[in-house]
Coordinates of C-alpha atoms in Angstrom, one line a residue:
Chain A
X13 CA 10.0 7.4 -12.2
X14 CA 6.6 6.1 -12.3
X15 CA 4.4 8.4 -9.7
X16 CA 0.5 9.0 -9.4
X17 CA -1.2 12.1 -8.0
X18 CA -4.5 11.9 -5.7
X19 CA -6.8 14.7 -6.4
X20 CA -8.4 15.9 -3.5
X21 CA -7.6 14.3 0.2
X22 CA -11.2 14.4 1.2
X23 CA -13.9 13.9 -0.7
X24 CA -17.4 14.3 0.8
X25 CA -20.6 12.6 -0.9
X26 CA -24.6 12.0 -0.4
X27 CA -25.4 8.4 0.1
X28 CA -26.8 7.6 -3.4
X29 CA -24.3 9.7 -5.2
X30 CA -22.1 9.0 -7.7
X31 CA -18.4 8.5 -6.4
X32 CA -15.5 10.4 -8.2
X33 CA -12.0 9.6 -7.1
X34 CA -9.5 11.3 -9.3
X35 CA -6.1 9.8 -9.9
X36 CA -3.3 11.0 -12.3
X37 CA -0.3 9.2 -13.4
X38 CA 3.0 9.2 -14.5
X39 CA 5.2 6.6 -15.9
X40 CA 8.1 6.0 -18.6
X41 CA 6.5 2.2 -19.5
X42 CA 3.1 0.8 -19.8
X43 CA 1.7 1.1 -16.3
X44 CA -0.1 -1.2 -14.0
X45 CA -2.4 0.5 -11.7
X46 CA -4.2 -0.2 -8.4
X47 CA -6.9 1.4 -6.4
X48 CA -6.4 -0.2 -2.6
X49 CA -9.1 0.3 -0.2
X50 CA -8.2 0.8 3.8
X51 CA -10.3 0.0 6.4
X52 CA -9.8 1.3 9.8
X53 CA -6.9 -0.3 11.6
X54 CA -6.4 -2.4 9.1
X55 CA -4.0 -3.3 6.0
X56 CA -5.2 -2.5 2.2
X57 CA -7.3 -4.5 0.5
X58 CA -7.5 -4.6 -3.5
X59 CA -10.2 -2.9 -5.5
X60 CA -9.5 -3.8 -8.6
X61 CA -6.4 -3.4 -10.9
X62 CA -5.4 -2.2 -15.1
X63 CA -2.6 -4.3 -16.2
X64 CA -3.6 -4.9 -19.8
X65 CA -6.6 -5.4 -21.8
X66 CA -9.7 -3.5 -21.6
X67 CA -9.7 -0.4 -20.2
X68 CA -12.9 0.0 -18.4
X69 CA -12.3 -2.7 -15.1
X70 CA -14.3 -3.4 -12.5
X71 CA -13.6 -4.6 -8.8
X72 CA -15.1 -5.6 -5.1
X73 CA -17.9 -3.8 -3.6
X74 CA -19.1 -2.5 -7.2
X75 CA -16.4 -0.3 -8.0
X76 CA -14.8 0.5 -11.5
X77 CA -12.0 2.5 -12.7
X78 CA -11.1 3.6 -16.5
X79 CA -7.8 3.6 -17.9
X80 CA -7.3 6.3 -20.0
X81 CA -3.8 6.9 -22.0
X82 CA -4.4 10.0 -23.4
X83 CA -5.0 11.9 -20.4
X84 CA -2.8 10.0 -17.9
X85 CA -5.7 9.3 -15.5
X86 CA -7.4 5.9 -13.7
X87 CA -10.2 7.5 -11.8
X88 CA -12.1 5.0 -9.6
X89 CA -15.9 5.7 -9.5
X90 CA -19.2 4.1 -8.4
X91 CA -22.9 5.2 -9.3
X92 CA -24.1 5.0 -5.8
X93 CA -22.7 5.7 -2.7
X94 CA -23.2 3.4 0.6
X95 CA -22.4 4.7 3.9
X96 CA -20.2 1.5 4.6
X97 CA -17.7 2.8 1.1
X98 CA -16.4 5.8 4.1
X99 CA -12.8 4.9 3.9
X100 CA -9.6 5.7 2.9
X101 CA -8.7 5.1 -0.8
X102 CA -4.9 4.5 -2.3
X103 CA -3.9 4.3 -5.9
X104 CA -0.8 3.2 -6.8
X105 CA 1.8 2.7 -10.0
X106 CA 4.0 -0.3 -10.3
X107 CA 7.3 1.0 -10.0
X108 CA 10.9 -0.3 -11.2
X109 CA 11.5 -1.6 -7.4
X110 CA 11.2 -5.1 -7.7
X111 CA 7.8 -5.0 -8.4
X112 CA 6.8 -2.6 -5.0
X113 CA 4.4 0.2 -5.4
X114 CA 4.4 3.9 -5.7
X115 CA 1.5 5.1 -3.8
X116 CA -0.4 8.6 -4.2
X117 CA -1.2 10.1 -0.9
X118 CA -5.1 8.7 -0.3
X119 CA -8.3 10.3 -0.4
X120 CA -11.0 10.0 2.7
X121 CA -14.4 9.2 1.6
X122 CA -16.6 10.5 3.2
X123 CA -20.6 9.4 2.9
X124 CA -22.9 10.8 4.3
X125 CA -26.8 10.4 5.2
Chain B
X5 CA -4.0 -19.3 9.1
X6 CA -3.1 -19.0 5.2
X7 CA -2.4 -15.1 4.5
X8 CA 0.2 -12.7 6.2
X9 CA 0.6 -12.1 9.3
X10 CA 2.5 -8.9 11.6
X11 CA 3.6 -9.2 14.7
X12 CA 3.7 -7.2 16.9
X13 CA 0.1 -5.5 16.1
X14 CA 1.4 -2.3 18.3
X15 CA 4.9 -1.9 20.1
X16 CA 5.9 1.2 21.8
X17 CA 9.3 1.9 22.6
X18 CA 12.3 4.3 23.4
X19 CA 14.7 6.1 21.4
X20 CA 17.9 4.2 20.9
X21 CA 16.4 1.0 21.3
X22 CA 16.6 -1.9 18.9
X23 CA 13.0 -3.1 17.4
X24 CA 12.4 -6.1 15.3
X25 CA 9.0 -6.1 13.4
X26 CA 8.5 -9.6 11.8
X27 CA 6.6 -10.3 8.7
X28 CA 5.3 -14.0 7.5
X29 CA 3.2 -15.0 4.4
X30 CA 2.0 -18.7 3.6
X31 CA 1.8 -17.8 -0.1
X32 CA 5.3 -19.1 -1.2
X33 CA 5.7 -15.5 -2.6
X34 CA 8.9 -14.6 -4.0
X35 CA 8.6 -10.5 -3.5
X36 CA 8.3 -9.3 0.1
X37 CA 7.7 -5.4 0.7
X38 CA 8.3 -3.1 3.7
X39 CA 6.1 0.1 3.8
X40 CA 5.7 2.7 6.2
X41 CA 2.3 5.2 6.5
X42 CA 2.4 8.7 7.8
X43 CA -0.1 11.3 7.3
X44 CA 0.6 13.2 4.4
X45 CA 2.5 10.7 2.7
X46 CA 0.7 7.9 1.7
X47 CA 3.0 4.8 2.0
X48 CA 6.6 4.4 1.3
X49 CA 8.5 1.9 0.2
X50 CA 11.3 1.5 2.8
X51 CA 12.8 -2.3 1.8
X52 CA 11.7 -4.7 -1.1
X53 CA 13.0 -8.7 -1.5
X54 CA 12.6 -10.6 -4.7
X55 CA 13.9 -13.8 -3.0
X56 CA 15.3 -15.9 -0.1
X57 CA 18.9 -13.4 0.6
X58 CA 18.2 -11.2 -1.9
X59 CA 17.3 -7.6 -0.5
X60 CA 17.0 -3.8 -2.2
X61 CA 16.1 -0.7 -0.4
X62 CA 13.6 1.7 -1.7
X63 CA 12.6 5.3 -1.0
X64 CA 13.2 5.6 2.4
X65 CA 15.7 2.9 4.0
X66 CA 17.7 4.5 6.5
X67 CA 17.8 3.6 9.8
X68 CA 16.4 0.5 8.8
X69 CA 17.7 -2.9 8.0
X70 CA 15.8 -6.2 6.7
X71 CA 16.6 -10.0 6.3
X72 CA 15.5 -12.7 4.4
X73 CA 16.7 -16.2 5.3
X74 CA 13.7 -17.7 4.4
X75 CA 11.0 -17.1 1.5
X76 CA 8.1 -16.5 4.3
X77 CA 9.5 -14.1 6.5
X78 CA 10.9 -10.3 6.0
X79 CA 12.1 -9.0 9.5
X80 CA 12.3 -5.5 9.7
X81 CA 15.0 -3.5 12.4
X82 CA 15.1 -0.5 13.5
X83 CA 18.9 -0.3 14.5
X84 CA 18.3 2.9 17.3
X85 CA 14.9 3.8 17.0
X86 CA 14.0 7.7 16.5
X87 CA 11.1 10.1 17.2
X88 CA 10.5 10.0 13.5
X89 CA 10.3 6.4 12.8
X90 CA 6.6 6.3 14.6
X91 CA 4.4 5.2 11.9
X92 CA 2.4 2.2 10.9
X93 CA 4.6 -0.4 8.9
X94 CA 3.3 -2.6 6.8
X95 CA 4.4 -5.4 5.2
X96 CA 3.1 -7.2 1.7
X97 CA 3.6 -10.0 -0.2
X98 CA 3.5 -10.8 -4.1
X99 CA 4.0 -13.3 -6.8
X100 CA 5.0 -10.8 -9.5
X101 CA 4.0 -7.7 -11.2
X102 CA 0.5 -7.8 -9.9
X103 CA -1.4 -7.1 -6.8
X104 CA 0.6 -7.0 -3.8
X105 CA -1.1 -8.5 -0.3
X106 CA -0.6 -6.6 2.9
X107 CA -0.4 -7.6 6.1
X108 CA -2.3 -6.1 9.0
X109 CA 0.4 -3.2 9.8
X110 CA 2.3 -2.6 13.0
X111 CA 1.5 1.0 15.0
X112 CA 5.0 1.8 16.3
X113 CA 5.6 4.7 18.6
X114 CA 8.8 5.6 19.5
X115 CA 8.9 8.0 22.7

């Protein structure tokens, strides 16, 4: 069953830094993989996604995420960090539902002044 | 409004009780998506639809039940509502194996 692993439910960073959110997967067919954004009281909103193609991909709000085969990982990052990215942050796996989504379990961002 | 819409935004309600948490989209999507968030869990899939009368479950169906009559709306029941069903539901839409739209969720408490 396809499954992804969030490293690390809060993450803490320096406005300016570089964002690192870690995500690990696991599937038994070529994945597609999301990073979802969730703003406070309300639904998720797409980052950016890997479906096919080049590996490097780049979403809203100057995110990117690389996929990378060999070590089963789509980390999202982002060179500097604004006070307005402190949210919560969901990837997820295609899954053999009907199309639905196996979510990890989120990681808080956290920016700070 | 184009999009997808939940209704209600919040409901509170006793155990036992019957709960309907509705679910529209103006996209014309075939695949519908019921999802539930609790803390520590991330979401899970409860219910999925690929089409007008045609309904699976996913991880974590029961006590729930869904209908699809019509391409743009997934109902979602809660047949006796339990302490343990208070969550935040959300619903989403897609045309495929690509990025799935949510709705604005529904904050259910169940006392």
């Amino acid at each position: 069953a396809q499954s992804v692993t969030q490293l690390g439910s809060h993450v803490s960073v320096s406005e300016g830094a570089l964002v690192l959110l870690r995500c690990n997967y696991s599937s038994s067919v070529p994945p597609y993989l999301f990073w979802y954004v969730q703003y406070p009281n309300q639904g998720l909103q797409l980052l950016l996604k890997y479906t096919t193609g080049a590996t490097l991909v780049k979403g809203i709000n100057g995110f990117e995420a690389e996929f990378k085969k060999s070590e089963t990982s789509f980390h999202l990052t982002k060179p500097s960090a604004h006070m307005s990215d402190s949210d919560e942050y969901f990837c997820a796996v295609s899954s053999n539902s009907g199309y639905a989504l196996n979510f990890g379990k989120g990681t808080s961002l956290l920016v700070t002044p | 409004d184009a999009g997808i819409t939940q209704s209600p935004r919040y409901k509170i309600t006793e155990t036992g009780r019957q709960v309907t948490l509705m679910c529209h989209q103006t996209w014309s999507h075939s695949y519908m998506f019921w999802y539930r968030q609790d803390l520590g869990h991330g979401l899970r899939l409860i219910y999925y639809s690929a089409a007008a009368d045609i309904t699976d479950k996913g991880e974590v169906p029961d006590g729930y039940v869904v209908s699809r009559s019509k391409t743009e709306n997934f109902p979602l029941t809660l047949e006796s509502a339990t302490r343990s069903q208070t969550s935040v539901y959300f619903c989403a839409s897609s045309g495929g194996r690509n990025e799935q739209y949510f709705g604005p969720g529904t904050r259910l408490t169940v006392t």
